[in-house]
mmCIF file of C-alpha atoms in Angstrom:
data_model
loop_
_atom_site.group_PDB
_atom_site.id
_atom_site.type_symbol
_atom_site.label_atom_id
_atom_site.label_comp_id
_atom_site.label_asym_id
_atom_site.label_seq_id
_atom_site.Cartn_x
_atom_site.Cartn_y
_atom_site.Cartn_z
ATOM 1 C CA GLN A 798 119.959 103.596 116.067
ATOM 2 C CA VAL A 799 116.889 102.487 115.042
ATOM 3 C CA GLN A 800 116.191 99.130 114.261
ATOM 4 C CA LEU A 801 113.476 96.585 112.216
ATOM 5 C CA VAL A 802 114.365 93.198 112.690
ATOM 6 C CA GLU A 803 112.669 90.808 110.450
ATOM 7 C CA SER A 804 112.806 87.092 110.908
ATOM 8 C CA GLY A 805 110.409 84.455 110.139
ATOM 9 C CA GLY A 806 111.535 83.674 106.289
ATOM 10 C CA GLY A 807 112.443 80.589 104.611
ATOM 11 C CA LEU A 808 111.110 77.749 101.650
ATOM 12 C CA VAL A 809 107.766 76.390 101.913
ATOM 13 C CA GLN A 810 105.846 74.984 99.559
ATOM 14 C CA ALA A 811 102.356 75.700 97.957
ATOM 15 C CA GLY A 812 99.523 75.383 100.735
ATOM 16 C CA GLY A 813 102.060 76.254 104.127
ATOM 17 C CA SER A 814 102.491 78.164 106.277
ATOM 18 C CA LEU A 815 104.419 81.335 107.534
ATOM 19 C CA ARG A 816 105.106 83.071 110.124
ATOM 20 C CA LEU A 817 107.147 86.612 109.900
ATOM 21 C CA SER A 818 108.689 88.830 112.407
ATOM 22 C CA CYS A 819 109.630 92.129 112.565
ATOM 23 C CA ALA A 820 111.064 93.360 115.936
ATOM 24 C CA ALA A 821 111.816 96.952 116.554
ATOM 25 C CA SER A 822 114.323 98.572 118.471
ATOM 26 C CA GLY A 823 116.019 102.087 119.471
ATOM 27 C CA ARG A 824 114.834 105.542 120.079
ATOM 28 C CA GLY A 825 113.319 108.833 117.714
ATOM 29 C CA PHE A 826 110.881 106.982 115.740
ATOM 30 C CA SER A 827 107.709 106.142 115.256
ATOM 31 C CA THR A 828 106.084 102.482 115.484
ATOM 32 C CA ASN A 829 102.283 103.925 115.143
ATOM 33 C CA ILE A 830 102.133 102.053 111.977
ATOM 34 C CA MET A 831 103.794 98.794 111.469
ATOM 35 C CA ALA A 832 103.814 98.010 107.820
ATOM 36 C CA TRP A 833 104.714 94.634 105.803
ATOM 37 C CA PHE A 834 105.949 95.589 101.963
ATOM 38 C CA ARG A 835 106.906 92.562 99.389
ATOM 39 C CA GLN A 836 109.293 93.040 95.932
ATOM 40 C CA ALA A 837 109.574 90.004 94.019
ATOM 41 C CA PRO A 838 112.343 90.099 91.272
ATOM 42 C CA GLY A 839 112.509 93.199 88.294
ATOM 43 C CA LYS A 840 108.842 94.276 90.554
ATOM 44 C CA GLU A 841 108.076 97.217 92.411
ATOM 45 C CA ARG A 842 107.893 97.097 96.301
ATOM 46 C CA GLN A 843 103.833 95.956 97.129
ATOM 47 C CA PHE A 844 102.292 97.070 100.404
ATOM 48 C CA VAL A 845 101.090 93.584 101.728
ATOM 49 C CA ALA A 846 99.674 94.663 105.127
ATOM 50 C CA ALA A 847 99.678 97.165 108.004
ATOM 51 C CA ILE A 848 98.370 97.979 111.836
ATOM 52 C CA ARG A 849 98.084 100.967 113.840
ATOM 53 C CA ARG A 850 99.338 100.866 117.146
ATOM 54 C CA SER A 851 96.229 100.848 117.716
ATOM 55 C CA GLY A 852 95.206 97.239 116.751
ATOM 56 C CA THR A 853 93.160 98.275 113.750
ATOM 57 C CA THR A 854 94.394 96.620 110.737
ATOM 58 C CA TYR A 855 94.934 97.021 106.121
ATOM 59 C CA LEU A 856 95.127 94.086 104.523
ATOM 60 C CA VAL A 857 95.606 93.930 100.238
ATOM 61 C CA ASP A 858 92.649 91.856 98.590
ATOM 62 C CA SER A 859 95.415 89.384 97.252
ATOM 63 C CA VAL A 860 95.836 87.969 101.159
ATOM 64 C CA LYS A 861 92.849 88.754 102.746
ATOM 65 C CA GLY A 862 91.531 85.685 103.873
ATOM 66 C CA ARG A 863 94.800 84.325 104.223
ATOM 67 C CA PHE A 864 97.416 86.741 106.309
ATOM 68 C CA THR A 865 97.068 88.163 109.283
ATOM 69 C CA ILE A 866 98.934 90.944 110.775
ATOM 70 C CA SER A 867 99.533 91.693 115.009
ATOM 71 C CA ARG A 868 101.674 93.307 117.115
ATOM 72 C CA ASP A 869 102.480 92.806 120.281
ATOM 73 C CA ASN A 870 103.508 97.072 121.383
ATOM 74 C CA ALA A 871 105.116 95.674 124.292
ATOM 75 C CA LYS A 872 107.977 93.963 122.923
ATOM 76 C CA GLY A 873 108.038 96.462 119.487
ATOM 77 C CA THR A 874 107.636 93.668 117.226
ATOM 78 C CA VAL A 875 104.977 92.918 114.406
ATOM 79 C CA TYR A 876 104.307 89.350 113.077
ATOM 80 C CA LEU A 877 102.460 87.882 109.543
ATOM 81 C CA GLN A 878 101.087 84.902 109.257
ATOM 82 C CA MET A 879 100.802 84.105 106.428
ATOM 83 C CA ASN A 880 98.333 80.476 105.142
ATOM 84 C CA SER A 881 97.578 79.371 101.947
ATOM 85 C CA LEU A 882 100.438 80.276 100.684
ATOM 86 C CA LYS A 883 100.687 80.875 96.419
ATOM 87 C CA PRO A 884 104.104 80.983 94.489
ATOM 88 C CA GLU A 885 103.566 84.186 93.338
ATOM 89 C CA ASP A 886 103.437 85.015 97.413
ATOM 90 C CA THR A 887 107.482 84.641 96.726
ATOM 91 C CA ALA A 888 108.832 87.955 97.380
ATOM 92 C CA LEU A 889 111.143 89.695 99.375
ATOM 93 C CA TYR A 890 109.109 90.485 102.694
ATOM 94 C CA TYR A 891 110.097 94.098 104.091
ATOM 95 C CA CYS A 892 109.191 95.439 107.686
ATOM 96 C CA ALA A 893 108.599 99.815 107.908
ATOM 97 C CA ALA A 894 107.308 102.099 109.832
ATOM 98 C CA ASP A 895 106.180 105.415 110.462
ATOM 99 C CA ALA A 896 104.210 107.778 112.466
ATOM 100 C CA THR A 897 101.075 107.329 109.868
ATOM 101 C CA TYR A 898 99.143 105.275 107.616
ATOM 102 C CA GLY A 899 100.204 104.073 103.923
ATOM 103 C CA VAL A 900 100.065 102.579 101.553
ATOM 104 C CA ASP A 901 103.556 103.902 99.359
ATOM 105 C CA PRO A 902 106.416 102.594 99.847
ATOM 106 C CA ALA A 903 107.816 106.392 99.958
ATOM 107 C CA ALA A 904 105.639 106.845 103.075
ATOM 108 C CA TYR A 905 107.804 104.694 105.884
ATOM 109 C CA ASP A 906 110.955 106.094 106.659
ATOM 110 C CA TYR A 907 112.025 103.124 108.304
ATOM 111 C CA TRP A 908 112.923 99.334 107.142
ATOM 112 C CA GLY A 909 113.756 96.703 107.583
ATOM 113 C CA GLN A 910 116.835 94.608 105.489
ATOM 114 C CA GLY A 911 114.378 92.125 104.342
ATOM 115 C CA THR A 912 113.303 88.375 104.622
ATOM 116 C CA GLN A 913 112.713 85.989 101.626
ATOM 117 C CA VAL A 914 109.484 84.155 101.431
ATOM 118 C CA THR A 915 110.088 81.325 98.478
ATOM 119 C CA VAL A 916 106.607 79.484 97.745
ATOM 120 C CA SER A 917 107.300 76.148 95.270
ATOM 121 C CA SER A 918 104.687 74.397 93.441
#
């Protein structure tokens, strides 16, 4: 059974930091690409960041310079370090995994349940 379990969300003031984690377990699925998406109320799920097993990273422009994605392949875990948080970063953050890279949520077969990030002004 495939499981992606996110943790690390919470409430933080603008300018603060949070670190999200996503642990992958199970067999029969690829974690070549591990990614983070977010979805604010009433909006579509949006790509945030992704990382290849090799370490190559991709970030949406709105978070460049503030967010960093990393992974520990031995632990099957991906991290999203979020600094200088803004109220517009408020969303439910989802971890996703698949064999190939994409910014469209439809490209990913495996998803976690999400962790809420709320940034107050």
